[in-house]
PDB file of C-alpha atoms in Angstrom:
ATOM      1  CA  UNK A   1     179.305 165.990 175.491  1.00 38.00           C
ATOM      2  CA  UNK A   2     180.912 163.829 178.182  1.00 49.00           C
ATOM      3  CA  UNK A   3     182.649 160.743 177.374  1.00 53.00           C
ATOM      4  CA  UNK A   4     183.567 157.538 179.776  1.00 63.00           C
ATOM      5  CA  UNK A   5     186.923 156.320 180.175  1.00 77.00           C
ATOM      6  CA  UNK A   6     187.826 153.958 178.201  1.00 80.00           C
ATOM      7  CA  UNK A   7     189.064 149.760 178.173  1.00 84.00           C
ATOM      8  CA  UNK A   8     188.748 147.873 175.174  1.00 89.00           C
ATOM      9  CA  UNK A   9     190.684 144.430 173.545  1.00 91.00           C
ATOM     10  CA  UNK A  10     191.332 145.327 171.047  1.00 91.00           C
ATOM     11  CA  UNK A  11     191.116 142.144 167.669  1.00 93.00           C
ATOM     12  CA  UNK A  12     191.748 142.259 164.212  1.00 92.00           C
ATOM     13  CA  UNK A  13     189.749 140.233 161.663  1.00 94.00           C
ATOM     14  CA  UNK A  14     190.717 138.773 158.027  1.00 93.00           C
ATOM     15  CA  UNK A  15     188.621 135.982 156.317  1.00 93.00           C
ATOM     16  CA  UNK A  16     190.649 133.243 158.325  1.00 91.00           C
ATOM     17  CA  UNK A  17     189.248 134.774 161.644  1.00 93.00           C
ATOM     18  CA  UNK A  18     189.949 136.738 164.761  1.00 94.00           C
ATOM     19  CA  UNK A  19     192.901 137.758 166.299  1.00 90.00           C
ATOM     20  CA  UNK A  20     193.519 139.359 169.717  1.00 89.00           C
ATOM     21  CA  UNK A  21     196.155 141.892 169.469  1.00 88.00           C
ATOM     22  CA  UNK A  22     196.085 143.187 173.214  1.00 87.00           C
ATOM     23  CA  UNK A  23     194.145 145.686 174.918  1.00 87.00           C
ATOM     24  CA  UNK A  24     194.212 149.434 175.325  1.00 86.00           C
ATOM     25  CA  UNK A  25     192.627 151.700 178.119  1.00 83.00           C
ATOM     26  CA  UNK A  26     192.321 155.025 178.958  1.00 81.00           C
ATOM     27  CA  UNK A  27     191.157 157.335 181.431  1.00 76.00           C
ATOM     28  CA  UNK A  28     188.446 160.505 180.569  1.00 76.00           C
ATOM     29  CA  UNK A  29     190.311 163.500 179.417  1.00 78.00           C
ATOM     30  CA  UNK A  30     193.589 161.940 179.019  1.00 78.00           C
ATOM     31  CA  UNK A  31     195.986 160.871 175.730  1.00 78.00           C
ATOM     32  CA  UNK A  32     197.026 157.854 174.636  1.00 76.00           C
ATOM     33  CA  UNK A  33     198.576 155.660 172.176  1.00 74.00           C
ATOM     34  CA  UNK A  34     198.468 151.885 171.352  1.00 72.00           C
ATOM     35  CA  UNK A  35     200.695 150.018 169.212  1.00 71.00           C
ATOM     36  CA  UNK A  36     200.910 146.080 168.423  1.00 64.00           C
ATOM     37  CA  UNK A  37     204.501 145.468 169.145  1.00 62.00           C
ATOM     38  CA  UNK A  38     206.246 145.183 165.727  1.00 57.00           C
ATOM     39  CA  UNK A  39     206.063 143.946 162.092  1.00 57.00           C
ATOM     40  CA  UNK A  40     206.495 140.722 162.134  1.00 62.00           C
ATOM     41  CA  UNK A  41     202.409 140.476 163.308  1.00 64.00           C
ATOM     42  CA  UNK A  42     201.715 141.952 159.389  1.00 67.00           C
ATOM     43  CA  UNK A  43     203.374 139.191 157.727  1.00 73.00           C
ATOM     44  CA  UNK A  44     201.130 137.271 155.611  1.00 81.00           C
ATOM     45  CA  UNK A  45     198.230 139.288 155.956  1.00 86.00           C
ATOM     46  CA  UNK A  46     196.036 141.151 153.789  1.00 90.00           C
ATOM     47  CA  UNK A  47     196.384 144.708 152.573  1.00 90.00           C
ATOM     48  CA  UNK A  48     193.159 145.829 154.163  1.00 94.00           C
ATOM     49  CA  UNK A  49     191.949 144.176 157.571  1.00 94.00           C
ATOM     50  CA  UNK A  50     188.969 145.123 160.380  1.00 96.00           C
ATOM     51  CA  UNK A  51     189.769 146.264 163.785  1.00 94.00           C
ATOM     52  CA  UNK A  52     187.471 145.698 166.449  1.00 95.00           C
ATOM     53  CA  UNK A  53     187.689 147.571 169.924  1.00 93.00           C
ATOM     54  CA  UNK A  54     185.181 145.630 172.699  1.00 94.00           C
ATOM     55  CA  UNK A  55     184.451 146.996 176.306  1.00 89.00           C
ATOM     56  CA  UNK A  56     186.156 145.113 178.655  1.00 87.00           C
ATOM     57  CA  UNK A  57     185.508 144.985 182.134  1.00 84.00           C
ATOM     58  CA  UNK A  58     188.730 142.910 183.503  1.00 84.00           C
ATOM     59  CA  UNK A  59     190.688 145.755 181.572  1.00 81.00           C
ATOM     60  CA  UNK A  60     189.159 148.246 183.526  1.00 78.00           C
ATOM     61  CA  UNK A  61     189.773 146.829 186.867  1.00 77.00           C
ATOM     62  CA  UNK A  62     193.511 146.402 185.707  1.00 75.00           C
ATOM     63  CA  UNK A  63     194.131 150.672 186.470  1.00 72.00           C
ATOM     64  CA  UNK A  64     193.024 151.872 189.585  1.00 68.00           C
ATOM     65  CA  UNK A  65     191.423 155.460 188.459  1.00 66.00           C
ATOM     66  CA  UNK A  66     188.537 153.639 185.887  1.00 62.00           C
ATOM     67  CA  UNK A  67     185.235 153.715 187.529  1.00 68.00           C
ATOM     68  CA  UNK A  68     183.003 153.717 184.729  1.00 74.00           C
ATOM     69  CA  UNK A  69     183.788 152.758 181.751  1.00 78.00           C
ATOM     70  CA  UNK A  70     181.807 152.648 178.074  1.00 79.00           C
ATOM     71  CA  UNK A  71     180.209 149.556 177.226  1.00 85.00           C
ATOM     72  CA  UNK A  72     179.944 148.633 173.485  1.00 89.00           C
ATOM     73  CA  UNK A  73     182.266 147.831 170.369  1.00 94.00           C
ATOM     74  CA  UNK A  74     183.874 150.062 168.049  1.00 93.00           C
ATOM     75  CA  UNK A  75     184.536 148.320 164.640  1.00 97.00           C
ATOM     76  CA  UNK A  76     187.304 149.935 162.150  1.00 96.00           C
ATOM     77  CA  UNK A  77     186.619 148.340 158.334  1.00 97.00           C
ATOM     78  CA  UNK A  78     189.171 148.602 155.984  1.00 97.00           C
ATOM     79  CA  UNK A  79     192.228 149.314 158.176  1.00 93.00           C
ATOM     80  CA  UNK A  80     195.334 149.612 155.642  1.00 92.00           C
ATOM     81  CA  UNK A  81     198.372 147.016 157.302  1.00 87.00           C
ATOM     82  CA  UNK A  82     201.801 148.430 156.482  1.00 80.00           C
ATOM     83  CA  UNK A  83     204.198 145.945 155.183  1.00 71.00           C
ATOM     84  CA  UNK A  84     207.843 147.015 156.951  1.00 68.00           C
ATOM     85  CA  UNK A  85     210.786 146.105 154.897  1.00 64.00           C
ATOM     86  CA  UNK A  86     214.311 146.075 156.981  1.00 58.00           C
TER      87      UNK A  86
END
């Protein structure tokens, strides 16, 4: 099986709505990692919320090896936040 490369925003929703978190790309056979820039984004949410990856086209055309790129949404349900206490 052969997959595209990848370029998504990437959103989180709770009952009060969506969120944009950033976006995340990445290019056919490589690795990755994507993070949301620190704790203080958890505070006051739920234990559980949904994170939603969409195709996007202007993140695509921000890296200069994505040519094709898949085209859809990936939906995570359920996504456990972690609470950080300092």
């Amino acid at each position: 099986m052969s997959f595209p490369d990848l370029a998504f925003d990437v959103f989180m929703q709770t009952a009060q709505g969506e969120t944009r978190l950033g976006s995340i790309c990445c290019a056919k056979g490589k690795d990755t990692s994507y993070g949301t820039g620190g704790s203080d984004k958890a505070k006051g949410l739920p234990a559980k919320v949904k994170v939603i990856l969409r195709s996007s086209v202007d993140v695509a055309k921000g890296t200069p090896d994505e040519t094709a790129i898949y085209s859809g949404e990936i939906v995570f349900p359920d996504v456990p936040v972690r609470q950080e206490t300092c």
